[in-house]
């Protein structure tokens, strides 16, 4: 399980590749690079690959790295994410939005399903709130949506406007004021230059694009950037 008191760093496995074999080889290399440099956990996502590739990656992690922390996000299918997390011993699931993106009528149905899914699980749920590319349709303010979100996940994740885009410190400060002691994760736009500032408010980080060549989501993971980033994190934790 993720320990939010230690500001966990979660690195993305976007499953880039030209074939199933290529995707798996890249995933293995990226995972080794991340763990070797002190990343706390990896997050398998069907960003470039599909659900089948996520299953292959989770099978590999479950079999070969059972002592490491890993999670899953199946974009567009949170039910499948829950199913796969249970089957392959994942430590957490990420859902891009657990509150705020639906009208009140639809939200009540969604809430009941999420709460039911969370019963008896052996993993944590990281739930998006005011997350990139997600609409705001609840008609509620942040404080009201946050109160509901806290019942539907174990940590709230928020972002800026898009992949690789900065999540303003003012937004994180506002979220932390509303959430109080409830864990807050910044889910995009974190860099070696701003991670120390973000961790003053956030209890953890999900990072992908900045760790890649050119700091682009489609780049290859760079050990140089991973090391640079984790060195900054260690500096912050030693202060």
CSV table of C-alpha atoms in Angstrom, one decimal:
chain,number,residue,atom,x,y,z
A,1,UNK,CA,0.0,0.0,0.0
A,2,UNK,CA,1.1,3.6,-0.6
A,3,UNK,CA,2.1,5.5,2.5
A,4,UNK,CA,1.0,9.1,2.0
A,5,UNK,CA,3.0,10.3,4.9
A,6,UNK,CA,6.2,9.6,2.9
A,7,UNK,CA,5.2,11.5,-0.2
A,8,UNK,CA,5.2,8.6,-2.6
A,9,UNK,CA,6.4,9.1,-6.2
A,10,UNK,CA,4.4,7.2,-8.7
A,11,UNK,CA,5.8,6.9,-12.3
A,12,UNK,CA,3.7,6.2,-15.3
A,13,UNK,CA,4.0,3.1,-17.6
A,14,UNK,CA,2.2,4.4,-20.7
A,15,UNK,CA,2.8,1.2,-22.6
A,16,UNK,CA,4.3,2.7,-25.7
A,17,UNK,CA,5.4,0.3,-28.5
A,18,UNK,CA,5.1,-0.9,-32.0
A,19,UNK,CA,4.0,-4.5,-31.1
A,20,UNK,CA,3.0,-6.5,-28.0
A,21,UNK,CA,6.6,-7.7,-27.7
A,22,UNK,CA,8.0,-4.1,-28.0
A,23,UNK,CA,5.5,-2.8,-25.5
A,24,UNK,CA,6.6,-5.4,-22.9
A,25,UNK,CA,10.3,-4.9,-23.5
A,26,UNK,CA,9.9,-1.1,-23.0
A,27,UNK,CA,7.7,-1.7,-19.9
A,28,UNK,CA,10.3,-3.9,-18.4
A,29,UNK,CA,13.1,-1.4,-19.1
A,30,UNK,CA,11.1,1.5,-17.8
A,31,UNK,CA,10.1,-0.3,-14.6
A,32,UNK,CA,13.7,-1.3,-13.9
A,33,UNK,CA,14.8,2.3,-14.5
A,34,UNK,CA,12.2,3.7,-12.2
A,35,UNK,CA,12.7,1.3,-9.3
A,36,UNK,CA,16.5,1.5,-9.6
A,37,UNK,CA,16.4,5.2,-9.1
A,38,UNK,CA,14.1,5.1,-6.1
A,39,UNK,CA,10.6,5.6,-7.5
A,40,UNK,CA,8.1,4.3,-5.0
A,41,UNK,CA,5.5,2.8,-7.4
A,42,UNK,CA,4.6,2.4,-11.0
A,43,UNK,CA,1.2,3.0,-12.6
A,44,UNK,CA,0.1,0.8,-15.6
A,45,UNK,CA,-2.2,2.7,-17.9
A,46,UNK,CA,-3.7,2.0,-21.4
A,47,UNK,CA,-2.4,5.4,-22.6
A,48,UNK,CA,-0.7,4.1,-25.8
A,49,UNK,CA,-1.4,0.4,-25.4
A,50,UNK,CA,-4.8,-1.3,-24.8
A,51,UNK,CA,-6.3,-3.3,-21.9
A,52,UNK,CA,-4.7,-6.5,-23.1
A,53,UNK,CA,-1.3,-4.8,-22.8
A,54,UNK,CA,-2.2,-3.7,-19.3
A,55,UNK,CA,-3.0,-7.2,-18.4
A,56,UNK,CA,0.3,-8.4,-19.7
A,57,UNK,CA,2.2,-5.7,-17.7
A,58,UNK,CA,0.3,-6.5,-14.6
A,59,UNK,CA,0.9,-10.3,-15.0
A,60,UNK,CA,4.7,-9.5,-15.3
A,61,UNK,CA,4.7,-7.2,-12.2
A,62,UNK,CA,2.6,-9.7,-10.2
A,63,UNK,CA,4.9,-12.6,-11.0
A,64,UNK,CA,8.3,-10.9,-11.0
A,65,UNK,CA,8.0,-7.9,-8.7
A,66,UNK,CA,5.6,-8.9,-5.9
A,67,UNK,CA,7.5,-6.9,-3.4
A,68,UNK,CA,7.2,-3.7,-5.4
A,69,UNK,CA,4.3,-1.2,-5.4
A,70,UNK,CA,2.2,-0.9,-8.6
A,71,UNK,CA,-1.2,0.2,-9.7
A,72,UNK,CA,-3.5,0.3,-12.7
A,73,UNK,CA,-5.7,2.9,-14.5
A,74,UNK,CA,-7.9,1.6,-17.3
A,75,UNK,CA,-9.0,4.8,-19.1
A,76,UNK,CA,-12.7,4.7,-19.6
A,77,UNK,CA,-13.3,1.5,-17.7
A,78,UNK,CA,-12.9,1.8,-13.9
A,79,UNK,CA,-14.8,-1.5,-13.4
A,80,UNK,CA,-12.1,-3.3,-15.3
A,81,UNK,CA,-9.4,-1.5,-13.3
A,82,UNK,CA,-10.9,-2.8,-10.1
A,83,UNK,CA,-11.1,-6.3,-11.5
A,84,UNK,CA,-7.5,-6.4,-12.7
A,85,UNK,CA,-6.2,-4.9,-9.4
A,86,UNK,CA,-7.8,-7.7,-7.5
A,87,UNK,CA,-6.7,-10.4,-9.9
A,88,UNK,CA,-3.0,-9.2,-10.1
A,89,UNK,CA,-2.4,-8.0,-6.6
A,90,UNK,CA,-2.1,-4.3,-7.5
A,91,UNK,CA,-1.7,-1.9,-4.6
A,92,UNK,CA,-3.9,0.8,-6.0
A,93,UNK,CA,-6.3,1.9,-8.7
A,94,UNK,CA,-6.5,5.3,-10.3
A,95,UNK,CA,-9.8,6.7,-11.5
A,96,UNK,CA,-9.6,10.0,-13.4
A,97,UNK,CA,-12.8,11.4,-11.7
A,98,UNK,CA,-14.7,10.1,-8.7
A,99,UNK,CA,-16.8,13.3,-8.3
A,100,UNK,CA,-17.8,16.5,-10.0
A,101,UNK,CA,-17.9,15.3,-13.7
A,102,UNK,CA,-21.5,14.1,-13.7
A,103,UNK,CA,-24.9,15.7,-13.2
A,104,UNK,CA,-26.4,15.1,-9.7
A,105,UNK,CA,-28.8,12.4,-11.0
A,106,UNK,CA,-26.1,10.4,-12.7
A,107,UNK,CA,-23.6,11.1,-9.9
A,108,UNK,CA,-25.8,9.3,-7.3
A,109,UNK,CA,-25.8,6.1,-9.4
A,110,UNK,CA,-22.1,6.3,-9.9
A,111,UNK,CA,-21.4,7.0,-6.2
A,112,UNK,CA,-23.4,3.9,-5.2
A,113,UNK,CA,-21.5,1.7,-7.6
A,114,UNK,CA,-18.1,3.0,-6.5
A,115,UNK,CA,-18.9,2.6,-2.9
A,116,UNK,CA,-20.1,-1.0,-3.6
A,117,UNK,CA,-16.9,-1.7,-5.6
A,118,UNK,CA,-14.7,-0.5,-2.8
A,119,UNK,CA,-16.1,-3.0,-0.3
A,120,UNK,CA,-13.8,-5.8,0.6
A,121,UNK,CA,-11.0,-4.6,-1.7
A,122,UNK,CA,-7.3,-5.1,-0.9
A,123,UNK,CA,-6.0,-2.0,-2.7
A,124,UNK,CA,-6.3,1.8,-2.5
A,125,UNK,CA,-8.2,4.0,-4.8
A,126,UNK,CA,-6.7,7.3,-6.1
A,127,UNK,CA,-9.7,9.4,-7.2
A,128,UNK,CA,-9.6,12.3,-9.6
A,129,UNK,CA,-11.2,15.6,-8.7
A,130,UNK,CA,-11.2,18.6,-11.1
A,131,UNK,CA,-8.9,16.4,-13.2
A,132,UNK,CA,-7.6,17.2,-16.6
A,133,UNK,CA,-10.1,16.8,-19.5
A,134,UNK,CA,-12.9,16.1,-17.1
A,135,UNK,CA,-16.0,18.3,-17.2
A,136,UNK,CA,-17.6,19.9,-14.1
A,137,UNK,CA,-21.3,19.1,-14.1
A,138,UNK,CA,-22.2,18.6,-10.5
A,139,UNK,CA,-23.4,22.1,-9.8
A,140,UNK,CA,-21.5,22.0,-6.5
A,141,UNK,CA,-18.5,24.0,-5.3
A,142,UNK,CA,-15.1,22.4,-4.6
A,143,UNK,CA,-15.7,22.0,-0.9
A,144,UNK,CA,-19.0,20.1,-1.5
A,145,UNK,CA,-17.5,17.9,-4.2
A,146,UNK,CA,-14.4,17.2,-2.1
A,147,UNK,CA,-16.6,16.0,0.8
A,148,UNK,CA,-18.2,13.4,-1.6
A,149,UNK,CA,-14.9,12.5,-3.1
A,150,UNK,CA,-13.4,11.6,0.3
A,151,UNK,CA,-16.1,8.9,0.6
A,152,UNK,CA,-15.2,7.4,-2.7
A,153,UNK,CA,-11.4,7.1,-2.6
A,154,UNK,CA,-8.4,6.9,-0.3
A,155,UNK,CA,-6.6,9.9,-1.9
A,156,UNK,CA,-7.7,12.7,-4.1
A,157,UNK,CA,-5.8,13.3,-7.4
A,158,UNK,CA,-5.9,16.7,-9.2
A,159,UNK,CA,-4.1,18.2,-12.2
A,160,UNK,CA,-3.7,21.2,-14.3
A,161,UNK,CA,-5.4,21.6,-17.7
A,162,UNK,CA,-3.7,18.7,-19.5
A,163,UNK,CA,-1.0,16.1,-19.8
A,164,UNK,CA,2.3,17.6,-18.9
A,165,UNK,CA,0.7,21.0,-18.0
A,166,UNK,CA,1.5,22.6,-14.7
A,167,UNK,CA,-1.0,22.1,-11.8
A,168,UNK,CA,-0.9,25.6,-10.3
A,169,UNK,CA,0.4,25.8,-6.7
A,170,UNK,CA,-2.6,28.0,-5.9
A,171,UNK,CA,-4.9,25.1,-6.9
A,172,UNK,CA,-3.0,22.7,-4.7
A,173,UNK,CA,-3.1,25.1,-1.8
A,174,UNK,CA,-6.9,25.5,-2.2
A,175,UNK,CA,-7.4,21.7,-2.4
A,176,UNK,CA,-5.3,21.1,0.7
A,177,UNK,CA,-7.2,23.7,2.6
A,178,UNK,CA,-10.5,21.9,1.7
A,179,UNK,CA,-9.2,18.4,2.2
A,180,UNK,CA,-7.2,19.1,5.4
A,181,UNK,CA,-5.5,15.8,6.4
A,182,UNK,CA,-7.0,13.7,3.6
A,183,UNK,CA,-4.2,12.7,1.1
A,184,UNK,CA,-3.8,14.9,-2.0
A,185,UNK,CA,-1.8,13.7,-5.1
A,186,UNK,CA,-0.7,16.0,-7.9
A,187,UNK,CA,-1.3,14.0,-11.1
A,188,UNK,CA,0.4,15.9,-13.9
A,189,UNK,CA,2.8,18.7,-14.7
A,190,UNK,CA,5.4,18.0,-12.0
A,191,UNK,CA,9.1,18.6,-12.9
A,192,UNK,CA,12.4,18.5,-11.2
A,193,UNK,CA,12.2,22.3,-11.0
A,194,UNK,CA,8.8,22.4,-9.3
A,195,UNK,CA,8.4,19.1,-7.3
A,196,UNK,CA,9.7,20.6,-4.1
A,197,UNK,CA,7.1,23.4,-4.3
A,198,UNK,CA,4.3,21.0,-5.1
A,199,UNK,CA,5.2,18.7,-2.2
A,200,UNK,CA,4.6,21.5,0.2
A,201,UNK,CA,0.9,20.9,-0.5
A,202,UNK,CA,0.6,17.5,-2.1
A,203,UNK,CA,1.1,14.2,-0.3
A,204,UNK,CA,2.4,12.4,-3.4
A,205,UNK,CA,3.1,12.8,-7.1
A,206,UNK,CA,2.2,10.9,-10.3
A,207,UNK,CA,4.7,11.7,-13.0
A,208,UNK,CA,5.1,10.6,-16.6
A,209,UNK,CA,6.0,13.1,-19.4
A,210,UNK,CA,8.8,14.9,-17.6
A,211,UNK,CA,10.7,11.7,-17.1
A,212,UNK,CA,10.9,11.1,-20.9
A,213,UNK,CA,13.2,12.4,-23.7
A,214,UNK,CA,12.1,15.9,-24.6
A,215,UNK,CA,9.7,15.8,-21.6
A,216,UNK,CA,7.0,14.6,-24.0
A,217,UNK,CA,4.5,11.8,-23.3
A,218,UNK,CA,5.6,10.0,-26.5
A,219,UNK,CA,9.3,10.1,-25.6
A,220,UNK,CA,11.4,7.2,-24.2
A,221,UNK,CA,12.0,7.2,-20.5
A,222,UNK,CA,15.3,8.8,-19.7
A,223,UNK,CA,17.4,7.5,-16.8
A,224,UNK,CA,19.1,10.9,-16.6
A,225,UNK,CA,15.7,12.6,-16.0
A,226,UNK,CA,14.5,10.0,-13.6
A,227,UNK,CA,17.7,10.4,-11.5
A,228,UNK,CA,17.5,14.2,-11.6
A,229,UNK,CA,13.9,14.1,-10.5
A,230,UNK,CA,14.5,11.7,-7.6
A,231,UNK,CA,17.5,13.6,-6.5
A,232,UNK,CA,15.3,16.6,-6.1
A,233,UNK,CA,12.7,14.6,-4.2
A,234,UNK,CA,15.4,13.3,-1.8
A,235,UNK,CA,16.7,16.8,-1.2
A,236,UNK,CA,13.2,17.9,-0.3
A,237,UNK,CA,12.6,14.9,2.1
A,238,UNK,CA,16.0,15.6,3.8
A,239,UNK,CA,15.1,19.3,4.6
